GROMACS .gro file of C-alpha atoms in nm:
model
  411
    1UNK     CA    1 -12.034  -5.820  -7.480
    2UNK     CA    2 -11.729  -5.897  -7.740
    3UNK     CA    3 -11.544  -5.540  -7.639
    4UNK     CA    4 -11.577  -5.736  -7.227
    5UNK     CA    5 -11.459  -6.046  -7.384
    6UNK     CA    6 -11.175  -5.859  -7.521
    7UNK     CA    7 -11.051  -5.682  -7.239
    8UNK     CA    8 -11.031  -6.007  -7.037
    9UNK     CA    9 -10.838  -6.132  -7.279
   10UNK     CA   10 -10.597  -5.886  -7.297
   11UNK     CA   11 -10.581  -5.881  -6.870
   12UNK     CA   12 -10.515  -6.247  -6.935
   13UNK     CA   13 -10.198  -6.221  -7.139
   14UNK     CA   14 -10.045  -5.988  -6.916
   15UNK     CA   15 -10.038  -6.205  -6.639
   16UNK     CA   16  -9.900  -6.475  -6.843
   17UNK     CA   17  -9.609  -6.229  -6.978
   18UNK     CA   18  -9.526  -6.126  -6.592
   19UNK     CA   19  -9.542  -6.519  -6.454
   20UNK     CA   20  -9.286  -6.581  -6.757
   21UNK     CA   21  -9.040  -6.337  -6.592
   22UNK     CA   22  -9.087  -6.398  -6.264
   23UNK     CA   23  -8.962  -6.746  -6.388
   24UNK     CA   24  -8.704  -6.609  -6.567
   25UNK     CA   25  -8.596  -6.405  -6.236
   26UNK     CA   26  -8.615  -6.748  -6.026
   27UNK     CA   27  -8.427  -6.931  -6.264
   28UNK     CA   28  -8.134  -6.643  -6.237
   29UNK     CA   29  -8.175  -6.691  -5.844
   30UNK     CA   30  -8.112  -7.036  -5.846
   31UNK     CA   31  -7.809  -6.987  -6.061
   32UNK     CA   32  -7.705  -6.711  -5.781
   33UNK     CA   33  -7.775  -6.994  -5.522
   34UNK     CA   34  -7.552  -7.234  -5.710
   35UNK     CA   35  -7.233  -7.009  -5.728
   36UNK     CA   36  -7.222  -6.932  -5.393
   37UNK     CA   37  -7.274  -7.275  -5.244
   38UNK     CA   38  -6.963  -7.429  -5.489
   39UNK     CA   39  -6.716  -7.072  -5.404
   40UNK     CA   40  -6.822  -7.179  -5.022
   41UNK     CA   41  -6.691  -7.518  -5.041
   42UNK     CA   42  -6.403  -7.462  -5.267
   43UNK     CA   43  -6.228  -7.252  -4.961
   44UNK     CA   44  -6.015  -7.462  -4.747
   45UNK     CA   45  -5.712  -7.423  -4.554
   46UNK     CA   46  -5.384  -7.558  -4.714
   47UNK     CA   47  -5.242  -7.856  -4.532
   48UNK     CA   48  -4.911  -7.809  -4.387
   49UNK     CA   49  -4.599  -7.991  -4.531
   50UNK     CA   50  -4.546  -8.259  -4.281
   51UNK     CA   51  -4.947  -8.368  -4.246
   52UNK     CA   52  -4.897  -8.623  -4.470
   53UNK     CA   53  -4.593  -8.767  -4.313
   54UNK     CA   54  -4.691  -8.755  -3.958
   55UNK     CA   55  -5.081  -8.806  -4.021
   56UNK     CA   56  -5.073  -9.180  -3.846
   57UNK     CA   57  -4.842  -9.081  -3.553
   58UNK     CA   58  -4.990  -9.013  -3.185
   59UNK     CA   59  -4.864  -8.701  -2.978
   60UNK     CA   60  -4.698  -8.942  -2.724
   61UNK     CA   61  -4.491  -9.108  -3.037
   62UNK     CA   62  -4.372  -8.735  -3.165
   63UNK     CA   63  -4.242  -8.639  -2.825
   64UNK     CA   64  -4.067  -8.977  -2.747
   65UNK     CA   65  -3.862  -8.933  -3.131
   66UNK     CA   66  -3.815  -8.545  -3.052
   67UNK     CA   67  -3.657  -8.684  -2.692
   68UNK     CA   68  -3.448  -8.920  -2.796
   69UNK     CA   69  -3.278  -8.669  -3.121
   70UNK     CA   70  -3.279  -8.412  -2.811
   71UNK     CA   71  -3.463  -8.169  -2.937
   72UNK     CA   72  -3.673  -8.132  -2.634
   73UNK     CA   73  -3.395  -7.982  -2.370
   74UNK     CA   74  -3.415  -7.922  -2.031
   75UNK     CA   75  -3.294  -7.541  -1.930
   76UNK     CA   76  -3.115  -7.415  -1.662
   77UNK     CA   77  -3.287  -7.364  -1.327
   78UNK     CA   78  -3.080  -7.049  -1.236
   79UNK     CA   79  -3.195  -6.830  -1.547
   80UNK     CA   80  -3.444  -6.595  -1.468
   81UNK     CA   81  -3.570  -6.265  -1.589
   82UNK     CA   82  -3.379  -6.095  -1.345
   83UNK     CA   83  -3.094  -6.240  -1.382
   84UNK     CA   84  -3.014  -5.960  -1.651
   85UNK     CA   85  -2.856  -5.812  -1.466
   86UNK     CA   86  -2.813  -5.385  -1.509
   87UNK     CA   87  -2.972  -5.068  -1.471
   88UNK     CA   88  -3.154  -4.790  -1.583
   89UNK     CA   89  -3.062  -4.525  -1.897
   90UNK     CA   90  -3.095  -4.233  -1.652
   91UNK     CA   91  -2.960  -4.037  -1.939
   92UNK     CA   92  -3.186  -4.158  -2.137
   93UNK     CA   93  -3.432  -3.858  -2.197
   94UNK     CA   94  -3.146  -3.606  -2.251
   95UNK     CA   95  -3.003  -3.851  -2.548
   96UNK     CA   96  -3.334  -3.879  -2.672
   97UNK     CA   97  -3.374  -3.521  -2.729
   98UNK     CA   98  -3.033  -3.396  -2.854
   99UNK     CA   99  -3.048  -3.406  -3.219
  100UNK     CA  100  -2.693  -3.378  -3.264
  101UNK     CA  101  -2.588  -3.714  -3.190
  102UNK     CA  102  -2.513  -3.871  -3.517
  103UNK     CA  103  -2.256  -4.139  -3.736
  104UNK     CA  104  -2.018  -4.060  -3.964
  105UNK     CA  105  -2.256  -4.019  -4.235
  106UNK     CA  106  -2.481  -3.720  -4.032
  107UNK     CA  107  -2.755  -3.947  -3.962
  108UNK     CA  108  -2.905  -3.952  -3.579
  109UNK     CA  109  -2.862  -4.228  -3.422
  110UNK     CA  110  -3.084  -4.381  -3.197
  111UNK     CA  111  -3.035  -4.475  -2.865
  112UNK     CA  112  -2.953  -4.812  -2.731
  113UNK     CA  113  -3.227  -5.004  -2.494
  114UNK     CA  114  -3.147  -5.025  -2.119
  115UNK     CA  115  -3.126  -5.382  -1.944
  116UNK     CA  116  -3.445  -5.253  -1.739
  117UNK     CA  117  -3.667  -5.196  -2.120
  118UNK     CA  118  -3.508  -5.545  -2.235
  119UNK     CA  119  -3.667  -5.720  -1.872
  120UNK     CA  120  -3.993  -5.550  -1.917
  121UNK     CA  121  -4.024  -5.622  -2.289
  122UNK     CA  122  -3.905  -6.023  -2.269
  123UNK     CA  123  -4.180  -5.968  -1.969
  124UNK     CA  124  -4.441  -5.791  -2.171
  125UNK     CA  125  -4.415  -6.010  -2.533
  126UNK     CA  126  -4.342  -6.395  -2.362
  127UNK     CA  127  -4.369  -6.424  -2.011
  128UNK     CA  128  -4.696  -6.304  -1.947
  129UNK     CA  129  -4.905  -6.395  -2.217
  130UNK     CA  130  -4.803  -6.774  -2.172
  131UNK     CA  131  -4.893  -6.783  -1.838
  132UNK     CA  132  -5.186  -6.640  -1.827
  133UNK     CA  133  -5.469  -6.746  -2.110
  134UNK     CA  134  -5.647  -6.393  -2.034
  135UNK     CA  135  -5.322  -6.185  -2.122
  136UNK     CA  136  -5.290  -6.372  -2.433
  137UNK     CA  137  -5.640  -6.303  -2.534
  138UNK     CA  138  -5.616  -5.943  -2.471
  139UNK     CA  139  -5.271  -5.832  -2.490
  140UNK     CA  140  -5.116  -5.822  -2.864
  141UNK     CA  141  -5.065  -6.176  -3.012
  142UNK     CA  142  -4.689  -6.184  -3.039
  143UNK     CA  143  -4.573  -6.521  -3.214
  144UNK     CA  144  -4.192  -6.447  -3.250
  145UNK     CA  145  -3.904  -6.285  -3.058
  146UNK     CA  146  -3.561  -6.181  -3.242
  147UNK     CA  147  -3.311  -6.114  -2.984
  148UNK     CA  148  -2.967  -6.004  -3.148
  149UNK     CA  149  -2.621  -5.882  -2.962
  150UNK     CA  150  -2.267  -5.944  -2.874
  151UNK     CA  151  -2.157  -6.315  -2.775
  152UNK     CA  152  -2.227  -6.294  -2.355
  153UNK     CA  153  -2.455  -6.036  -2.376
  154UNK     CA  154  -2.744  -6.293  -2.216
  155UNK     CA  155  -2.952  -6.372  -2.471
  156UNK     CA  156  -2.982  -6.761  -2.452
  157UNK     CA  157  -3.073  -6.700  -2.087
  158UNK     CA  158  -3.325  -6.468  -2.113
  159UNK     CA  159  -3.484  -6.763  -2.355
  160UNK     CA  160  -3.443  -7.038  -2.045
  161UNK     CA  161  -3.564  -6.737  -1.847
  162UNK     CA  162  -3.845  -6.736  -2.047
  163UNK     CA  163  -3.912  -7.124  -1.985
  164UNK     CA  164  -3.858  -7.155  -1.620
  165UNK     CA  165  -4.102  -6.851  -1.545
  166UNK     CA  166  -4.373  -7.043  -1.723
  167UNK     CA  167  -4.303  -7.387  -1.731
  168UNK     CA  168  -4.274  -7.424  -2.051
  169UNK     CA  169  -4.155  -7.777  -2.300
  170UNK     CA  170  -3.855  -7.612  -2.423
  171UNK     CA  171  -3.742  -7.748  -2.817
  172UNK     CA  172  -3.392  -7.670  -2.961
  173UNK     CA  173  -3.393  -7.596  -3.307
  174UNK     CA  174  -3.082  -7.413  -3.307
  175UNK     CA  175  -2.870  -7.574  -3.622
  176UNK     CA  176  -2.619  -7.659  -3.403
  177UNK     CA  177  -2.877  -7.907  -3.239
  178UNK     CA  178  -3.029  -8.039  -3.590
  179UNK     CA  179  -2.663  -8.135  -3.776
  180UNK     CA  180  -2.694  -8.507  -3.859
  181UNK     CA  181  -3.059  -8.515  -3.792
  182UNK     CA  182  -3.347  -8.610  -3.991
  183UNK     CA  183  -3.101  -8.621  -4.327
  184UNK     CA  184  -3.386  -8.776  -4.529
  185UNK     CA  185  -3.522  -8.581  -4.802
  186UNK     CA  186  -3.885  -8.517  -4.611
  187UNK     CA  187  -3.715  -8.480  -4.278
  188UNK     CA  188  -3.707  -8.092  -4.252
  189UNK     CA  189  -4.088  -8.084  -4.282
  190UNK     CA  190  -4.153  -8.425  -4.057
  191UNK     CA  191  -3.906  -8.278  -3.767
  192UNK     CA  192  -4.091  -7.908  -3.782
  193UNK     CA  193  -4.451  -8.117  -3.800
  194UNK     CA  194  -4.381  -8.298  -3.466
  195UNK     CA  195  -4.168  -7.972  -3.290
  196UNK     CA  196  -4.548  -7.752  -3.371
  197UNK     CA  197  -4.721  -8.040  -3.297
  198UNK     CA  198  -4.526  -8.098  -2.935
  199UNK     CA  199  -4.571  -7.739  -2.891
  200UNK     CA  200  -4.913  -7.656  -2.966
  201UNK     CA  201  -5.059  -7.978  -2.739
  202UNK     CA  202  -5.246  -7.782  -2.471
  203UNK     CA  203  -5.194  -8.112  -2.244
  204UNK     CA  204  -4.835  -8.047  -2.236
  205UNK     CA  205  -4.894  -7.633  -2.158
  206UNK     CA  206  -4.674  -7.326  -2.289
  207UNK     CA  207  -4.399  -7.448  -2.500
  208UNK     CA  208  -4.062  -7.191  -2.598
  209UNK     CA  209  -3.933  -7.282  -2.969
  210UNK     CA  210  -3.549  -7.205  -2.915
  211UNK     CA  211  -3.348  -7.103  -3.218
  212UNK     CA  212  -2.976  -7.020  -3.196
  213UNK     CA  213  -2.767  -6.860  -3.456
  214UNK     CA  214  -3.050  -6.758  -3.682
  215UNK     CA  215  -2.817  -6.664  -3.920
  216UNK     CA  216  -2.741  -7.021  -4.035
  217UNK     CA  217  -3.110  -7.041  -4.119
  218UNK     CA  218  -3.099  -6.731  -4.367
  219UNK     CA  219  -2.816  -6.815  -4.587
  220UNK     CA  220  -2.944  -6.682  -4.931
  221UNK     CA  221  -2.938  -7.048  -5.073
  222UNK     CA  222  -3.238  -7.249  -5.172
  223UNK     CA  223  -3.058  -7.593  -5.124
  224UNK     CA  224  -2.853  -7.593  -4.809
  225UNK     CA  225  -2.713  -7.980  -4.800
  226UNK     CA  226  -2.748  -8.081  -4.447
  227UNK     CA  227  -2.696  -7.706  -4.326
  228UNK     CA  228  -2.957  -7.566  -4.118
  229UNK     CA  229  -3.111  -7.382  -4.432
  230UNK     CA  230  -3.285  -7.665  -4.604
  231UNK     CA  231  -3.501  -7.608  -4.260
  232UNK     CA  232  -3.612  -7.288  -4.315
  233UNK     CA  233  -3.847  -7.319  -4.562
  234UNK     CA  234  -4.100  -7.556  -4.339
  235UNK     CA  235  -3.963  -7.289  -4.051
  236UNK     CA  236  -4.138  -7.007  -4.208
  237UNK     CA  237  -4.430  -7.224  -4.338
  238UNK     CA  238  -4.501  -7.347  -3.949
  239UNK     CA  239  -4.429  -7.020  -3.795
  240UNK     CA  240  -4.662  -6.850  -3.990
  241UNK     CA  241  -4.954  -7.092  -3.898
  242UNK     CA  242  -4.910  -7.049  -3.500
  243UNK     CA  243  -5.237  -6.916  -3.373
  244UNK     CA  244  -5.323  -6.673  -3.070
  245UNK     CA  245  -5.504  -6.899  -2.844
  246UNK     CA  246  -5.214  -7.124  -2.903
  247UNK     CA  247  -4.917  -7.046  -2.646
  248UNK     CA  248  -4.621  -7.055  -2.872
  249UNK     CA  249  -4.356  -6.830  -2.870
  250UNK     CA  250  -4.040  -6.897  -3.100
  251UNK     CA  251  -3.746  -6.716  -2.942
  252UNK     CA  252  -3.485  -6.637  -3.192
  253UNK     CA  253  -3.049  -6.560  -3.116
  254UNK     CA  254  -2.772  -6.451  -3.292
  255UNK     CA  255  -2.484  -6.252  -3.238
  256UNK     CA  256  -2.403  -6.218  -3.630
  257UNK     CA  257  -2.692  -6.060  -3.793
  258UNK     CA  258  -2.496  -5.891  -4.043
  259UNK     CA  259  -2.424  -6.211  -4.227
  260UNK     CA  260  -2.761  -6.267  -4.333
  261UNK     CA  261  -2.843  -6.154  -4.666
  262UNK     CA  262  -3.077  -5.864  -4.709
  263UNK     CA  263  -3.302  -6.103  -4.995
  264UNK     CA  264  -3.331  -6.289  -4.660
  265UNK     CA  265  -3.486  -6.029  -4.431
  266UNK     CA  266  -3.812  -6.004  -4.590
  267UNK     CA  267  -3.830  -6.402  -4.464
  268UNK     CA  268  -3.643  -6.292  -4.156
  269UNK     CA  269  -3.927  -6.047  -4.089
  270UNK     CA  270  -4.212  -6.323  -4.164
  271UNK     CA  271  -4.062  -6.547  -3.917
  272UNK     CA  272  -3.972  -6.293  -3.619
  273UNK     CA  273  -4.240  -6.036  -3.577
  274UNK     CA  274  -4.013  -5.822  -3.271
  275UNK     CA  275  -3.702  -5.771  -3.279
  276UNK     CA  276  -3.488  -5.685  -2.967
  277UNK     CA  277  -3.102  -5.571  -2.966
  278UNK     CA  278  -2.943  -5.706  -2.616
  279UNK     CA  279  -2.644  -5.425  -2.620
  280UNK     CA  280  -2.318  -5.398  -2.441
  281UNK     CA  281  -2.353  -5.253  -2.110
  282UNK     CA  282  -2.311  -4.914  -2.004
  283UNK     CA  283  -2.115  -4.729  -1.773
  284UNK     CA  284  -2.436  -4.794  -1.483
  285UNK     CA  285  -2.486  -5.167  -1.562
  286UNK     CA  286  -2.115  -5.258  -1.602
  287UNK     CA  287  -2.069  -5.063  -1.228
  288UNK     CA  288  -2.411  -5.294  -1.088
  289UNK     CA  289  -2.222  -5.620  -1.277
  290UNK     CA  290  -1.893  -5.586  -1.112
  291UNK     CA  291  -2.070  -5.463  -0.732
  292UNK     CA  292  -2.318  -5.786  -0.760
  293UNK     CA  293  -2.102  -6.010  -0.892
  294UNK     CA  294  -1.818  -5.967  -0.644
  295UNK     CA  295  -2.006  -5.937  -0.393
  296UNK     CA  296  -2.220  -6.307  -0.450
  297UNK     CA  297  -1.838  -6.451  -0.465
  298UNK     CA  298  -1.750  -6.330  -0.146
  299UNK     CA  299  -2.025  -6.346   0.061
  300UNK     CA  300  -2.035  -6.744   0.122
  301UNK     CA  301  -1.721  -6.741   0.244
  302UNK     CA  302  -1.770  -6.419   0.507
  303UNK     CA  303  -1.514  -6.188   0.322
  304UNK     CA  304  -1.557  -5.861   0.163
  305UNK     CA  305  -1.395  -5.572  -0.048
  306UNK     CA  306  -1.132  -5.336   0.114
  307UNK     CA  307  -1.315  -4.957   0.148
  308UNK     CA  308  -1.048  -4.817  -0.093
  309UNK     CA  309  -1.163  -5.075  -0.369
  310UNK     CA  310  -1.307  -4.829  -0.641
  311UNK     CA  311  -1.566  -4.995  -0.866
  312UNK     CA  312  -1.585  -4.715  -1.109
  313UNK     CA  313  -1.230  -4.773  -1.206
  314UNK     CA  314  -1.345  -5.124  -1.330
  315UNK     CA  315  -1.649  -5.018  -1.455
  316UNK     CA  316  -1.514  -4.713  -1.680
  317UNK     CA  317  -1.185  -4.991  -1.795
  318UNK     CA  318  -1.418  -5.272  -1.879
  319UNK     CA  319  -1.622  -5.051  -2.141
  320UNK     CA  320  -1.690  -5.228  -2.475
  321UNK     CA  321  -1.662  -5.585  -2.260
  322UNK     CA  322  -2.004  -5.814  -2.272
  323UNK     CA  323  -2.152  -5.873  -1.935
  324UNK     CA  324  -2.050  -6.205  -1.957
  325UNK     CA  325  -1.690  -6.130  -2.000
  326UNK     CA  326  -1.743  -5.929  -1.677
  327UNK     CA  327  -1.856  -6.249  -1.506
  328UNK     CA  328  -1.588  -6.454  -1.612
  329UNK     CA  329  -1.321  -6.193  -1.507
  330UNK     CA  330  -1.482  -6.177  -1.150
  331UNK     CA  331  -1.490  -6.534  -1.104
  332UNK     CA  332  -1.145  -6.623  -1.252
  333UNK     CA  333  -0.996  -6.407  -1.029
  334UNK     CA  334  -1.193  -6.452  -0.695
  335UNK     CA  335  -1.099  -6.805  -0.756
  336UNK     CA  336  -1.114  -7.050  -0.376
  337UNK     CA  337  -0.714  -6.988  -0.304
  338UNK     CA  338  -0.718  -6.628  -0.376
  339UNK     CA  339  -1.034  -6.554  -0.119
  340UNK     CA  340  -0.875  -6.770   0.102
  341UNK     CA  341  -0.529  -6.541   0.099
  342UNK     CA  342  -0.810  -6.255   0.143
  343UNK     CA  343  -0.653  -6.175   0.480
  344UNK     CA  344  -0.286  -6.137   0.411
  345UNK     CA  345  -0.332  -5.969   0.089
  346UNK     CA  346  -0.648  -5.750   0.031
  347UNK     CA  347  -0.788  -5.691  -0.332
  348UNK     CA  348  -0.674  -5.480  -0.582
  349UNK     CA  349  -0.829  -5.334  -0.916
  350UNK     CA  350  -0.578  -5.440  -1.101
  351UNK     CA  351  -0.628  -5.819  -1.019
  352UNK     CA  352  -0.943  -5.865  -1.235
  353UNK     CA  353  -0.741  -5.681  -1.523
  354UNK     CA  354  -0.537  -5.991  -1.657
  355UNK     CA  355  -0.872  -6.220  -1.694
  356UNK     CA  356  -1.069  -5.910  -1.826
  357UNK     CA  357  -0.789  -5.862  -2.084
  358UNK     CA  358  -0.843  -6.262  -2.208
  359UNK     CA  359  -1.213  -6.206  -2.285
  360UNK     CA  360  -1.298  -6.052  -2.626
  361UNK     CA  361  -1.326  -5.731  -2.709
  362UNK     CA  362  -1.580  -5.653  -2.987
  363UNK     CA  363  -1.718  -5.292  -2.965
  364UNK     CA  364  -1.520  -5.135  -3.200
  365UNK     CA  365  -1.605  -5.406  -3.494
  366UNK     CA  366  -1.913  -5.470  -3.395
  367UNK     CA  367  -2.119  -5.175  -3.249
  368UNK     CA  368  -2.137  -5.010  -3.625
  369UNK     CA  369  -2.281  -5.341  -3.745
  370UNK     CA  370  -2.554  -5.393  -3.493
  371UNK     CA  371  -2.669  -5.024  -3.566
  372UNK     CA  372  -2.700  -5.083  -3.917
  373UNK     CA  373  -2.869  -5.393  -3.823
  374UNK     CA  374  -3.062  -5.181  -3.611
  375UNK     CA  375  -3.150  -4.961  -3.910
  376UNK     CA  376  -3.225  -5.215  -4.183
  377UNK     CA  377  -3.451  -5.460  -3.962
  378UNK     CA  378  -3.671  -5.183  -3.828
  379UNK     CA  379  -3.705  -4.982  -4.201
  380UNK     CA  380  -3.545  -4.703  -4.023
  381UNK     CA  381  -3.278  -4.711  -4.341
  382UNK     CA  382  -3.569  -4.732  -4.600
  383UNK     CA  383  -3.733  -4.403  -4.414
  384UNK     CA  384  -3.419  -4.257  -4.453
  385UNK     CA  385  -3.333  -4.305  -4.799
  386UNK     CA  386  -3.649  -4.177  -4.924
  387UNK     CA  387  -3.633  -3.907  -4.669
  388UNK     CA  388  -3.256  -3.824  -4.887
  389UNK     CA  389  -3.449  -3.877  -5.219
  390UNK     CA  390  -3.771  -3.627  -5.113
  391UNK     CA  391  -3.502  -3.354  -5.011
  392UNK     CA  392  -3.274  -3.408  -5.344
  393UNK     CA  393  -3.574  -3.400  -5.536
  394UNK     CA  394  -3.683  -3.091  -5.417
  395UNK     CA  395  -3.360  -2.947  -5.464
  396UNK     CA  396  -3.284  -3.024  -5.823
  397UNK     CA  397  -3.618  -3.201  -5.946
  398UNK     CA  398  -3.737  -2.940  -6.162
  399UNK     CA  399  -3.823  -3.127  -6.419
  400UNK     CA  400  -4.040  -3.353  -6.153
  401UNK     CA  401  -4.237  -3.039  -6.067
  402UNK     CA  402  -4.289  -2.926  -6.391
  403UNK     CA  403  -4.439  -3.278  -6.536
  404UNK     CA  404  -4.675  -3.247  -6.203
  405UNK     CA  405  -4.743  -2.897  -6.309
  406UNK     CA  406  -4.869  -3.024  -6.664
  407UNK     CA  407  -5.050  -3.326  -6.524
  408UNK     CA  408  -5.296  -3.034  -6.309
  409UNK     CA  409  -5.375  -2.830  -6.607
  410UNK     CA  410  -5.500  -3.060  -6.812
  411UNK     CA  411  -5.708  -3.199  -6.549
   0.00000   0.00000   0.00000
């Protein structure tokens, strides 16, 4: 009887040992419990700069202030897509594949994009996925467009372009358009609050965010007086909070990329995710410019180009011209009196000459910048100077190999 009494004693005190840990185990659950409820509600979204400042105003108050300081623009009706006007690289694949088309400095050199590529990318990145709200939830989410050329190459009306197709609110925030404008100390982050704000409104549909001469933006200084850099800041802030479902696109220009700072570009990059060069035109497009624009001056009036007129002459003399230099030569010399003397005295070549020769000519300064541009935007420069580093390495990095050697046998 006392060895029974015994052993249910002992059976008893086990129990009680195992219902002290499983307390001990649900105390350490409940501490498990508490952690992750407080890490839960300590993560929340940071509040954007102008919140505060434009926290009481109503959509319809934004866009009446963003009105009257004329940030909201109308665009012109006659810009379309299409309306950049040249052709095909037909020469494209053989440049692509000859290797022996370099710089000065033996490196290859890539090839520039036809006016057909630019269309179907402005197309591809803008057009489509702001009018259509299944495009943008399948294609890519592209936030930000960089287009960069020569002055006249088209790149403020591919922007409109982009606008009309759509039916877009289109809001100037080129610095040109902000000088003198919200001067107050909070105004850079109350005037980008109420521009996203405008924009992202689905009542009001796709909106275009228009900036000209980036380059003003990116100046290297922190405080930029009443310059366009003290925006950028609450530029880069706001751009990097638009959202896919939201149709936004911020469509950047500038025909002097070279002048901003490369501390800049890793803010430049933040702000534009694509980046598109609009170059001059080649020997096809500037022979389609000169045919098409002629030929839309002289049609109203019933009149048209002698059969001996050769267009290639023009077309191989205007090389290194802009395509909008090409269009103001054309129409300052097909001027009303001179079609209207059509009869008496039929066109020449050499007549479009003297305006051609007032436009500027910037290929030869410019052309090497916009490939470097080219280069450093795209890390096509960074590739190559560790590319040069890799091959001098291996040429005279003995001691490199060696320390690798002695790293493997102690392993």
């Amino acid at each position: 009887m006392q060895a029974a009494a015994a052993k249910e004693k002992g059976k008893k005190g086990k129990k009680g040992k195992k219902g002290k840990k499983g307390k001990k185990k649900g105390k350490k659950g409940k501490k498990g419990k508490g952690k992750k409820g407080k890490k839960g509600k300590g993560k929340k979204g940071k509040a954007l700069p102008g919140e505060k400042l434009c926290g009481s105003m109503e959509l319809e108050q934004m866009l009446s202030i963003l009105v009257e300081n004329r940030i909201v623009n109308q665009t012109n009706p006659r810009a379309h897509i299409a309306s950049l006007r040249g052709d095909f690289n037909y020469l494209g694949t053989v440049y692509q594949s000859n290797s022996n088309i370099r710089d000065l400095y033996g490196n290859w050199v890539p090839q520039d994009p036809s006016e057909a590529q630019i269309r179907q990318n402005v197309t591809e990145y803008c057009v489509l996925p702001l009018g259509s709200a299944f495009v943008r939830s399948k294609a890519p989410f592209v936030k930000s467009l960089l287009l960069y050329g020569p002055k006249g190459s088209g790149k403020t009306m591919l922007a409109q372009a982009v606008a009309n197709h759509t039916g877009a609110v289109f809001l100037n925030l080129s610095p040109a358009n902000l000088e003198g404008k919200f001067p107050e100390k909070n105004g850079p982050a109350k005037l980008m609050h109420m521009a996203f704000a405008v924009a992202r409104a689905p009542q009001l549909g796709p909106a275009v965010i228009y900036l000209d001469e980036v380059e003003k933006y990116f100046t290297g200084k922190k405080k930029g007086g009443d310059g366009a850099a003290r925006f950028k800041k609450d530029l880069v802030t706001y751009t990097n909070s638009l959202k896919p479902e939201e149709h936004v696109v911020l469509i950047g220009c500038t025909n002097q990329p070279w002048n901003i700072p490369d501390g800049e570009l890793k803010d430049l990059r933040n702000v534009f995710e694509k980046h598109l060069y609009i170059p001059f035109a080649s020997y096809a497009s500037r022979v389609m410019l000169w045919k098409q624009s002629i030929a839309a001056l002289l049609e109203p009036t019933g009149h048209d180009l002698p059969d001996e007129f050769d267009i290639s002459t023009l077309a191989q003399i205007s090389e290194g011209y802009s395509a909008g230099s090409i269009l103001h030569a054309a129409k300052r010399t097909l001027n009303t009196r001179r079609i209207e003397r059509a009869d008496k005295r039929p066109f020449s070549e050499s007549e479009f000459l003297s305006a051609l020769s007032r436009c500027p000519r910037t290929y030869d300064d410019d052309n090497v910048k916009f490939r470097n541009f080219t280069a450093t935007v795209t890390g096509l420069k960074l590739r190559r100077d560790k590319l040069k580093a890799a091959l001098a390495g291996d040429d005279g990095g003995d001691g490199k190999g060696k320390k690798g050697k002695g790293k493997k046998k102690k392993k």
